[in-house]
Amino acid sequence: MSDTTRADRGFAIGALALLVVGVAMRFHNAIAYPKRWGFDGLFNERYIGRLLESFALPAPDTDWSTAHPPLFYYLSAGLGRLLGVADSLEAVVPARLASSLAGLVMVGLCFVLVRRAVPEDPRRACLAAALVLFLPAHIYMSAMLNEEILAATFVTIAIFGVCVSVMRRDGDPVPWWHDVGIGVAAGLALLTKLSGLLVIAAAIAAYGWMGLRDRRLAPALRRAAVIAGVALLVGGWYYGRNLALYGYLYPQDLSTHSLMFSMPPGERHVLDYFYVPLATFTDPQVLNEDLLESIWGSTYVTLWYEGHGHFLPKNEPAVARLGAALLVLALLPTLAFVIGFGRAIRRGLQDPHSPDAPLAMLSLLTGAGYVVFTWGNPWFATVKASYMLGIALPFAYFASAVLSDWMRGSGDRAIAISIILGALLVGICAAFTTDIGLWDLTPNGALPGLHWDGAPTVAPGVPVPGELQPGASAR
C-alpha cells in the first residue's frame, strides 16, 4: 500500500469518526437536554400542546409563541399525534430528534455542494461539513425545541438548489420542477420563519445576475418568478391571513410580548455595529455592559459559545474559561470565512455560474436583515447568532476554501492550523455534550438564562425560561 493510499484511508476513517461523534452528540443532547429549557422552550411546548388538542390556528396574541409562523409547531404536533402522544411534554423529545435530523441535512448539503464545485478536493468537502457539524450555535439549537434549525434547513435546501441551477452552463437544460422545488423549499422556510424571505430575494438576485451576464435576462427572470411565485403560494398565505384577520402581515410589539420591553439595553446606536469589546473573550455573556452595546461581539459569543446561559451553566468559572478559549480558537475559522466571503464576491462578479454569487447574495441579505432586526428590537435577547443559521452553507463553503488552502502541504502553517482546529473541536465536544464529563448542567436546580433588573413579578409556581425571569442585575 502506497503512502498516499494509506493517508487517504486514514483520512476517511477520521472523517467517519467525526461524523459519528457529531451525530451522536446531537441525538444525545436532544434526549438529555431538559425538556422545557431553551429559547422560548416553555412557550413553544405550550403551543404544541394546544395543537395536540386542536389543529385550529390560534390568533397571534394568544400566547408568546403563537405569533410565530406555524409550520414547526404543526409538524411537531403532527409527529406527536403520529406517535400517539397526548401530553405536550412527551412530544418534546421526538420533535427535537426530528429537528436534529433536519439539521444534519444541512451538514450533508455542505459536503455535496463542495464536492460538486471542487470534485478534486474531497478533503475540503469534509472540512465544510465539519464546520457546520461542530458549530456550537448549530449544536445547541438542535437540542432546543425551537424553529430555527428547521427554518435554516429549508433555506439551505433552497440556496443549494439555486447554486446547482446557476452552475449549469449554456446548453445544459434545467427541468421545470427544479425551480418549483426551490420555490417549495423557500416557501416552507417562509412558513417557518419570516427570514425565509431572504432566500427568495437571494434566488431572484442570483438568477437576475446570471441572466444579465449571459444576455438572457428574460428567461432568467421568468425562472426567478416561478421560484418567488411558488414560495409565496406555499408560505405567504399565513401572512396574507394575518393581514386579512388582524390588519398586519407580521405581528410586532404585541401586548403578549411586553416583557421584552423591560430588557436592556432598550435602544441601539450606530456604534453598536462597529464595536467589539475585549469582554467578548474575557466575559462571554451577553449581559456584560460592554457586550450589551456590541451587536457583533454578542453575535460572535453566541455563535462559537452560548452567551445567553440557556445551554451551558451560568456563573461557572470553568465554563467561562473554556468559553474564552473556544472564542479565541474560533477566530481562525471566522477569519477564514471573512476572507473567503471577500474572494467570493470577486468570483461571483466575474462568473455568475459560480456558487459564490448566490451564496454571497444570501450572506449579504442575511447580514442586512439581521442589522435591521436588531436595530428595531433593541434587547439583549434578540442578539443571537442562531438567527443567522440560514447562511451555514455560505459559511462552510467560503471558510473551507480558505482553510483548505492554508492547510495544503505539510509545512509549519498547515500543522499549526490543524492543531488549532483540533483543539477547537475537542473543546466544543467537551462543552456542548449535555451532562457529560465537565459539569452538571443544572447546578442547584437553577433555571437557565440570564437575569436582568426590571422584569415584572411572575405568578407563583409558573415555570419560566431564565431570560424571562426576574432576578439579578445585569453586570
PDB file of C-alpha atoms in Angstrom, residues 158-395:
ATOM      1  CA  ALA A 158     -33.346  26.310  -1.377  1.00  0.00           C
ATOM      2  CA  ILE A 159     -29.967  28.033  -1.776  1.00  0.00           C
ATOM      3  CA  PHE A 160     -28.342  24.679  -2.574  1.00  0.00           C
ATOM      4  CA  GLY A 161     -30.864  24.285  -5.380  1.00  0.00           C
ATOM      5  CA  VAL A 162     -30.072  27.789  -6.655  1.00  0.00           C
ATOM      6  CA  CYS A 163     -26.342  27.008  -6.628  1.00  0.00           C
ATOM      7  CA  VAL A 164     -26.846  23.777  -8.570  1.00  0.00           C
ATOM      8  CA  SER A 165     -29.021  25.651 -11.047  1.00  0.00           C
ATOM      9  CA  VAL A 166     -26.601  28.504 -11.740  1.00  0.00           C
ATOM     10  CA  MET A 167     -23.703  26.044 -12.091  1.00  0.00           C
ATOM     11  CA  ARG A 168     -25.336  24.694 -15.250  1.00  0.00           C
ATOM     12  CA  ARG A 169     -23.720  26.142 -18.368  1.00  0.00           C
ATOM     13  CA  ASP A 170     -25.229  27.063 -21.739  1.00  0.00           C
ATOM     14  CA  GLY A 171     -26.925  24.145 -23.426  1.00  0.00           C
ATOM     15  CA  ASP A 172     -27.461  22.278 -20.158  1.00  0.00           C
ATOM     16  CA  PRO A 173     -31.270  22.281 -19.802  1.00  0.00           C
ATOM     17  CA  VAL A 174     -32.916  22.849 -16.425  1.00  0.00           C
ATOM     18  CA  PRO A 175     -36.056  20.765 -15.750  1.00  0.00           C
ATOM     19  CA  TRP A 176     -39.103  22.813 -14.790  1.00  0.00           C
ATOM     20  CA  TRP A 177     -39.502  21.008 -11.499  1.00  0.00           C
ATOM     21  CA  HIS A 178     -36.080  22.176 -10.331  1.00  0.00           C
ATOM     22  CA  ASP A 179     -37.232  25.781  -9.928  1.00  0.00           C
ATOM     23  CA  VAL A 180     -40.539  24.624  -8.472  1.00  0.00           C
ATOM     24  CA  GLY A 181     -38.626  22.588  -5.893  1.00  0.00           C
ATOM     25  CA  ILE A 182     -36.520  25.622  -4.952  1.00  0.00           C
ATOM     26  CA  GLY A 183     -39.733  27.621  -4.561  1.00  0.00           C
ATOM     27  CA  VAL A 184     -41.295  24.950  -2.343  1.00  0.00           C
ATOM     28  CA  ALA A 185     -38.229  24.853  -0.070  1.00  0.00           C
ATOM     29  CA  ALA A 186     -38.125  28.660   0.139  1.00  0.00           C
ATOM     30  CA  GLY A 187     -41.865  28.759   0.839  1.00  0.00           C
ATOM     31  CA  LEU A 188     -41.515  26.234   3.654  1.00  0.00           C
ATOM     32  CA  ALA A 189     -38.712  28.377   5.101  1.00  0.00           C
ATOM     33  CA  LEU A 190     -41.073  31.368   4.975  1.00  0.00           C
ATOM     34  CA  LEU A 191     -43.820  29.339   6.655  1.00  0.00           C
ATOM     35  CA  THR A 192     -41.349  28.502   9.426  1.00  0.00           C
ATOM     36  CA  LYS A 193     -39.789  31.952   9.921  1.00  0.00           C
ATOM     37  CA  LEU A 194     -40.131  35.350   8.267  1.00  0.00           C
ATOM     38  CA  SER A 195     -36.424  35.296   7.378  1.00  0.00           C
ATOM     39  CA  GLY A 196     -37.347  32.828   4.629  1.00  0.00           C
ATOM     40  CA  LEU A 197     -37.937  35.964   2.547  1.00  0.00           C
ATOM     41  CA  LEU A 198     -34.173  36.415   2.352  1.00  0.00           C
ATOM     42  CA  VAL A 199     -33.533  33.221   0.392  1.00  0.00           C
ATOM     43  CA  ILE A 200     -36.327  34.172  -2.039  1.00  0.00           C
ATOM     44  CA  ALA A 201     -34.628  37.524  -2.592  1.00  0.00           C
ATOM     45  CA  ALA A 202     -31.226  35.829  -2.968  1.00  0.00           C
ATOM     46  CA  ALA A 203     -32.610  33.448  -5.605  1.00  0.00           C
ATOM     47  CA  ILE A 204     -34.130  36.325  -7.587  1.00  0.00           C
ATOM     48  CA  ALA A 205     -30.877  38.291  -7.391  1.00  0.00           C
ATOM     49  CA  ALA A 206     -28.738  35.292  -8.424  1.00  0.00           C
ATOM     50  CA  TYR A 207     -30.935  34.443 -11.413  1.00  0.00           C
ATOM     51  CA  GLY A 208     -31.115  38.103 -12.407  1.00  0.00           C
ATOM     52  CA  TRP A 209     -27.328  38.468 -12.284  1.00  0.00           C
ATOM     53  CA  MET A 210     -26.847  35.272 -14.284  1.00  0.00           C
ATOM     54  CA  GLY A 211     -29.358  36.381 -16.915  1.00  0.00           C
ATOM     55  CA  LEU A 212     -27.773  39.817 -17.157  1.00  0.00           C
ATOM     56  CA  ARG A 213     -24.266  38.460 -17.684  1.00  0.00           C
ATOM     57  CA  ASP A 214     -25.435  35.749 -20.119  1.00  0.00           C
ATOM     58  CA  ARG A 215     -27.563  38.275 -22.040  1.00  0.00           C
ATOM     59  CA  ARG A 216     -30.587  36.081 -21.374  1.00  0.00           C
ATOM     60  CA  LEU A 217     -32.317  38.230 -18.795  1.00  0.00           C
ATOM     61  CA  ALA A 218     -35.928  37.469 -19.749  1.00  0.00           C
ATOM     62  CA  PRO A 219     -35.765  33.657 -19.320  1.00  0.00           C
ATOM     63  CA  ALA A 220     -33.743  34.057 -16.112  1.00  0.00           C
ATOM     64  CA  LEU A 221     -36.343  36.402 -14.656  1.00  0.00           C
ATOM     65  CA  ARG A 222     -39.135  34.015 -15.679  1.00  0.00           C
ATOM     66  CA  ARG A 223     -37.404  31.280 -13.703  1.00  0.00           C
ATOM     67  CA  ALA A 224     -36.961  33.632 -10.751  1.00  0.00           C
ATOM     68  CA  ALA A 225     -40.654  34.480 -10.956  1.00  0.00           C
ATOM     69  CA  VAL A 226     -41.524  30.775 -10.761  1.00  0.00           C
ATOM     70  CA  ILE A 227     -39.447  30.418  -7.590  1.00  0.00           C
ATOM     71  CA  ALA A 228     -40.938  33.528  -5.999  1.00  0.00           C
ATOM     72  CA  GLY A 229     -44.486  32.651  -7.027  1.00  0.00           C
ATOM     73  CA  VAL A 230     -44.325  29.095  -5.705  1.00  0.00           C
ATOM     74  CA  ALA A 231     -42.635  30.267  -2.494  1.00  0.00           C
ATOM     75  CA  LEU A 232     -45.327  32.865  -1.827  1.00  0.00           C
ATOM     76  CA  LEU A 233     -48.080  30.338  -2.523  1.00  0.00           C
ATOM     77  CA  VAL A 234     -46.537  27.806  -0.136  1.00  0.00           C
ATOM     78  CA  GLY A 235     -45.519  30.173   2.638  1.00  0.00           C
ATOM     79  CA  GLY A 236     -47.152  33.526   2.020  1.00  0.00           C
ATOM     80  CA  TRP A 237     -50.724  32.537   2.800  1.00  0.00           C
ATOM     81  CA  TYR A 238     -50.068  32.760   6.540  1.00  0.00           C
ATOM     82  CA  TYR A 239     -49.016  36.405   6.302  1.00  0.00           C
ATOM     83  CA  GLY A 240     -51.949  37.196   3.999  1.00  0.00           C
ATOM     84  CA  ARG A 241     -54.261  35.587   6.545  1.00  0.00           C
ATOM     85  CA  ASN A 242     -52.788  37.782   9.274  1.00  0.00           C
ATOM     86  CA  LEU A 243     -53.396  40.879   7.161  1.00  0.00           C
ATOM     87  CA  ALA A 244     -56.984  39.896   6.427  1.00  0.00           C
ATOM     88  CA  LEU A 245     -57.877  38.946  10.016  1.00  0.00           C
ATOM     89  CA  TYR A 246     -55.711  41.203  12.171  1.00  0.00           C
ATOM     90  CA  GLY A 247     -54.573  44.079   9.981  1.00  0.00           C
ATOM     91  CA  TYR A 248     -50.852  43.283   9.844  1.00  0.00           C
ATOM     92  CA  LEU A 249     -48.645  40.939   7.843  1.00  0.00           C
ATOM     93  CA  TYR A 250     -46.403  40.065  10.771  1.00  0.00           C
ATOM     94  CA  PRO A 251     -47.078  40.649  14.475  1.00  0.00           C
ATOM     95  CA  GLN A 252     -44.745  43.148  16.114  1.00  0.00           C
ATOM     96  CA  ASP A 253     -44.810  44.603  19.639  1.00  0.00           C
ATOM     97  CA  LEU A 254     -47.849  42.611  20.739  1.00  0.00           C
ATOM     98  CA  SER A 255     -49.039  43.012  24.329  1.00  0.00           C
ATOM     99  CA  THR A 256     -48.163  39.369  24.998  1.00  0.00           C
ATOM    100  CA  HIS A 257     -44.513  40.285  24.325  1.00  0.00           C
ATOM    101  CA  SER A 258     -44.497  43.364  26.561  1.00  0.00           C
ATOM    102  CA  LEU A 259     -41.963  41.731  28.892  1.00  0.00           C
ATOM    103  CA  MET A 260     -39.361  42.231  26.153  1.00  0.00           C
ATOM    104  CA  PHE A 261     -39.648  45.997  26.562  1.00  0.00           C
ATOM    105  CA  SER A 262     -38.028  45.831  30.007  1.00  0.00           C
ATOM    106  CA  MET A 263     -34.908  44.114  28.683  1.00  0.00           C
ATOM    107  CA  PRO A 264     -31.630  46.027  28.351  1.00  0.00           C
ATOM    108  CA  PRO A 265     -30.246  47.917  26.569  1.00  0.00           C
ATOM    109  CA  GLY A 266     -33.545  49.264  25.196  1.00  0.00           C
ATOM    110  CA  GLU A 267     -32.012  51.332  22.403  1.00  0.00           C
ATOM    111  CA  ARG A 268     -29.416  50.957  19.672  1.00  0.00           C
ATOM    112  CA  HIS A 269     -26.742  53.298  18.340  1.00  0.00           C
ATOM    113  CA  VAL A 270     -24.780  53.171  15.102  1.00  0.00           C
ATOM    114  CA  LEU A 271     -21.556  52.495  17.016  1.00  0.00           C
ATOM    115  CA  ASP A 272     -23.085  49.266  18.378  1.00  0.00           C
ATOM    116  CA  TYR A 273     -22.437  47.791  14.937  1.00  0.00           C
ATOM    117  CA  PHE A 274     -18.770  48.814  14.827  1.00  0.00           C
ATOM    118  CA  TYR A 275     -17.649  47.931  18.334  1.00  0.00           C
ATOM    119  CA  VAL A 276     -16.278  44.571  19.507  1.00  0.00           C
ATOM    120  CA  PRO A 277     -15.106  44.777  23.140  1.00  0.00           C
ATOM    121  CA  LEU A 278     -12.470  42.729  24.937  1.00  0.00           C
ATOM    122  CA  ALA A 279     -15.302  41.288  27.041  1.00  0.00           C
ATOM    123  CA  THR A 280     -16.167  39.162  24.004  1.00  0.00           C
ATOM    124  CA  PHE A 281     -13.339  36.914  25.171  1.00  0.00           C
ATOM    125  CA  THR A 282     -12.964  37.740  28.881  1.00  0.00           C
ATOM    126  CA  ASP A 283     -16.633  37.665  29.976  1.00  0.00           C
ATOM    127  CA  PRO A 284     -18.628  35.871  27.269  1.00  0.00           C
ATOM    128  CA  GLN A 285     -22.189  36.542  28.415  1.00  0.00           C
ATOM    129  CA  VAL A 286     -24.439  38.990  26.638  1.00  0.00           C
ATOM    130  CA  LEU A 287     -25.436  40.987  29.747  1.00  0.00           C
ATOM    131  CA  ASN A 288     -21.900  42.251  30.162  1.00  0.00           C
ATOM    132  CA  GLU A 289     -22.207  46.051  29.963  1.00  0.00           C
ATOM    133  CA  ASP A 290     -19.809  46.229  27.018  1.00  0.00           C
ATOM    134  CA  LEU A 291     -21.392  43.360  25.104  1.00  0.00           C
ATOM    135  CA  LEU A 292     -24.831  44.931  25.528  1.00  0.00           C
ATOM    136  CA  GLU A 293     -23.530  47.713  23.302  1.00  0.00           C
ATOM    137  CA  SER A 294     -21.911  45.400  20.732  1.00  0.00           C
ATOM    138  CA  ILE A 295     -24.026  43.586  18.166  1.00  0.00           C
ATOM    139  CA  TRP A 296     -21.182  41.670  16.537  1.00  0.00           C
ATOM    140  CA  GLY A 297     -19.414  40.918  19.819  1.00  0.00           C
ATOM    141  CA  SER A 298     -22.592  39.364  21.234  1.00  0.00           C
ATOM    142  CA  THR A 299     -23.277  37.573  17.970  1.00  0.00           C
ATOM    143  CA  TYR A 300     -19.788  36.081  17.938  1.00  0.00           C
ATOM    144  CA  VAL A 301     -20.212  34.926  21.549  1.00  0.00           C
ATOM    145  CA  THR A 302     -23.465  33.163  20.654  1.00  0.00           C
ATOM    146  CA  LEU A 303     -22.019  31.605  17.503  1.00  0.00           C
ATOM    147  CA  TRP A 304     -18.967  29.902  18.999  1.00  0.00           C
ATOM    148  CA  TYR A 305     -20.100  29.723  22.618  1.00  0.00           C
ATOM    149  CA  GLU A 306     -23.522  30.263  24.236  1.00  0.00           C
ATOM    150  CA  GLY A 307     -23.693  33.672  25.831  1.00  0.00           C
ATOM    151  CA  HIS A 308     -27.355  33.552  26.928  1.00  0.00           C
ATOM    152  CA  GLY A 309     -26.856  30.887  29.579  1.00  0.00           C
ATOM    153  CA  HIS A 310     -29.520  28.539  28.213  1.00  0.00           C
ATOM    154  CA  PHE A 311     -27.354  25.580  27.266  1.00  0.00           C
ATOM    155  CA  LEU A 312     -24.256  25.969  29.425  1.00  0.00           C
ATOM    156  CA  PRO A 313     -24.477  26.542  33.194  1.00  0.00           C
ATOM    157  CA  LYS A 314     -24.309  30.146  34.369  1.00  0.00           C
ATOM    158  CA  ASN A 315     -21.751  31.572  36.775  1.00  0.00           C
ATOM    159  CA  GLU A 316     -19.383  28.613  36.378  1.00  0.00           C
ATOM    160  CA  PRO A 317     -15.734  29.786  36.230  1.00  0.00           C
ATOM    161  CA  ALA A 318     -14.701  26.615  34.385  1.00  0.00           C
ATOM    162  CA  VAL A 319     -17.362  27.254  31.754  1.00  0.00           C
ATOM    163  CA  ALA A 320     -16.253  30.852  31.264  1.00  0.00           C
ATOM    164  CA  ARG A 321     -12.605  29.807  30.933  1.00  0.00           C
ATOM    165  CA  LEU A 322     -13.416  27.163  28.355  1.00  0.00           C
ATOM    166  CA  GLY A 323     -15.661  29.652  26.558  1.00  0.00           C
ATOM    167  CA  ALA A 324     -12.840  32.183  26.373  1.00  0.00           C
ATOM    168  CA  ALA A 325     -10.522  29.531  24.920  1.00  0.00           C
ATOM    169  CA  LEU A 326     -13.101  28.467  22.317  1.00  0.00           C
ATOM    170  CA  LEU A 327     -13.728  32.070  21.296  1.00  0.00           C
ATOM    171  CA  VAL A 328     -10.014  32.712  20.785  1.00  0.00           C
ATOM    172  CA  LEU A 329      -9.525  29.484  18.808  1.00  0.00           C
ATOM    173  CA  ALA A 330     -12.611  30.226  16.707  1.00  0.00           C
ATOM    174  CA  LEU A 331     -11.006  33.391  15.377  1.00  0.00           C
ATOM    175  CA  LEU A 332      -9.276  31.155  12.828  1.00  0.00           C
ATOM    176  CA  PRO A 333     -12.373  29.767  11.023  1.00  0.00           C
ATOM    177  CA  THR A 334     -14.092  33.133  11.428  1.00  0.00           C
ATOM    178  CA  LEU A 335     -11.201  34.901   9.703  1.00  0.00           C
ATOM    179  CA  ALA A 336     -11.241  32.216   7.011  1.00  0.00           C
ATOM    180  CA  PHE A 337     -14.929  32.933   6.396  1.00  0.00           C
ATOM    181  CA  VAL A 338     -14.372  36.690   6.137  1.00  0.00           C
ATOM    182  CA  ILE A 339     -11.509  36.210   3.662  1.00  0.00           C
ATOM    183  CA  GLY A 340     -13.482  33.600   1.734  1.00  0.00           C
ATOM    184  CA  PHE A 341     -16.500  35.895   1.576  1.00  0.00           C
ATOM    185  CA  GLY A 342     -14.380  38.676   0.092  1.00  0.00           C
ATOM    186  CA  ARG A 343     -12.977  36.300  -2.523  1.00  0.00           C
ATOM    187  CA  ALA A 344     -16.475  35.008  -3.279  1.00  0.00           C
ATOM    188  CA  ILE A 345     -17.751  38.481  -4.114  1.00  0.00           C
ATOM    189  CA  ARG A 346     -14.925  38.902  -6.613  1.00  0.00           C
ATOM    190  CA  ARG A 347     -15.503  35.462  -8.166  1.00  0.00           C
ATOM    191  CA  GLY A 348     -19.252  35.954  -8.240  1.00  0.00           C
ATOM    192  CA  LEU A 349     -18.864  39.221 -10.126  1.00  0.00           C
ATOM    193  CA  GLN A 350     -16.604  37.521 -12.656  1.00  0.00           C
ATOM    194  CA  ASP A 351     -18.571  34.280 -13.070  1.00  0.00           C
ATOM    195  CA  PRO A 352     -22.337  34.260 -12.431  1.00  0.00           C
ATOM    196  CA  HIS A 353     -22.311  30.469 -12.848  1.00  0.00           C
ATOM    197  CA  SER A 354     -20.205  30.029  -9.732  1.00  0.00           C
ATOM    198  CA  PRO A 355     -21.922  29.066  -6.443  1.00  0.00           C
ATOM    199  CA  ASP A 356     -20.174  32.109  -4.985  1.00  0.00           C
ATOM    200  CA  ALA A 357     -22.745  34.501  -6.441  1.00  0.00           C
ATOM    201  CA  PRO A 358     -25.928  33.138  -4.782  1.00  0.00           C
ATOM    202  CA  LEU A 359     -24.079  32.273  -1.567  1.00  0.00           C
ATOM    203  CA  ALA A 360     -22.625  35.773  -1.285  1.00  0.00           C
ATOM    204  CA  MET A 361     -26.012  37.326  -2.047  1.00  0.00           C
ATOM    205  CA  LEU A 362     -27.697  35.289   0.677  1.00  0.00           C
ATOM    206  CA  SER A 363     -24.935  36.259   3.123  1.00  0.00           C
ATOM    207  CA  LEU A 364     -25.297  39.967   2.343  1.00  0.00           C
ATOM    208  CA  LEU A 365     -29.085  39.882   2.608  1.00  0.00           C
ATOM    209  CA  THR A 366     -28.989  37.916   5.859  1.00  0.00           C
ATOM    210  CA  GLY A 367     -26.479  40.295   7.392  1.00  0.00           C
ATOM    211  CA  ALA A 368     -28.562  43.295   6.338  1.00  0.00           C
ATOM    212  CA  GLY A 369     -31.743  41.690   7.676  1.00  0.00           C
ATOM    213  CA  TYR A 370     -30.033  40.973  10.996  1.00  0.00           C
ATOM    214  CA  VAL A 371     -28.925  44.601  11.299  1.00  0.00           C
ATOM    215  CA  VAL A 372     -32.473  45.840  10.613  1.00  0.00           C
ATOM    216  CA  PHE A 373     -33.960  43.348  13.071  1.00  0.00           C
ATOM    217  CA  THR A 374     -31.584  44.106  15.936  1.00  0.00           C
ATOM    218  CA  TRP A 375     -31.966  47.855  15.357  1.00  0.00           C
ATOM    219  CA  GLY A 376     -35.757  47.603  15.569  1.00  0.00           C
ATOM    220  CA  ASN A 377     -35.685  45.188  18.527  1.00  0.00           C
ATOM    221  CA  PRO A 378     -33.016  46.656  20.834  1.00  0.00           C
ATOM    222  CA  TRP A 379     -32.918  43.972  23.542  1.00  0.00           C
ATOM    223  CA  PHE A 380     -30.209  41.524  24.513  1.00  0.00           C
ATOM    224  CA  ALA A 381     -32.463  38.515  23.889  1.00  0.00           C
ATOM    225  CA  THR A 382     -32.750  39.388  20.183  1.00  0.00           C
ATOM    226  CA  VAL A 383     -28.995  39.266  19.556  1.00  0.00           C
ATOM    227  CA  LYS A 384     -28.387  35.633  18.675  1.00  0.00           C
ATOM    228  CA  ALA A 385     -26.192  34.013  16.043  1.00  0.00           C
ATOM    229  CA  SER A 386     -28.898  31.357  15.682  1.00  0.00           C
ATOM    230  CA  TYR A 387     -30.926  33.907  13.704  1.00  0.00           C
ATOM    231  CA  MET A 388     -28.229  33.677  11.021  1.00  0.00           C
ATOM    232  CA  LEU A 389     -28.019  29.885  10.726  1.00  0.00           C
ATOM    233  CA  GLY A 390     -29.533  30.238   7.269  1.00  0.00           C
ATOM    234  CA  ILE A 391     -26.071  31.161   5.995  1.00  0.00           C
ATOM    235  CA  ALA A 392     -24.493  27.947   7.308  1.00  0.00           C
ATOM    236  CA  LEU A 393     -23.899  26.777   3.722  1.00  0.00           C
ATOM    237  CA  PRO A 394     -22.139  30.010   2.643  1.00  0.00           C
ATOM    238  CA  PHE A 395     -20.102  29.929   5.864  1.00  0.00           C
TER     239      PHE A 395
END
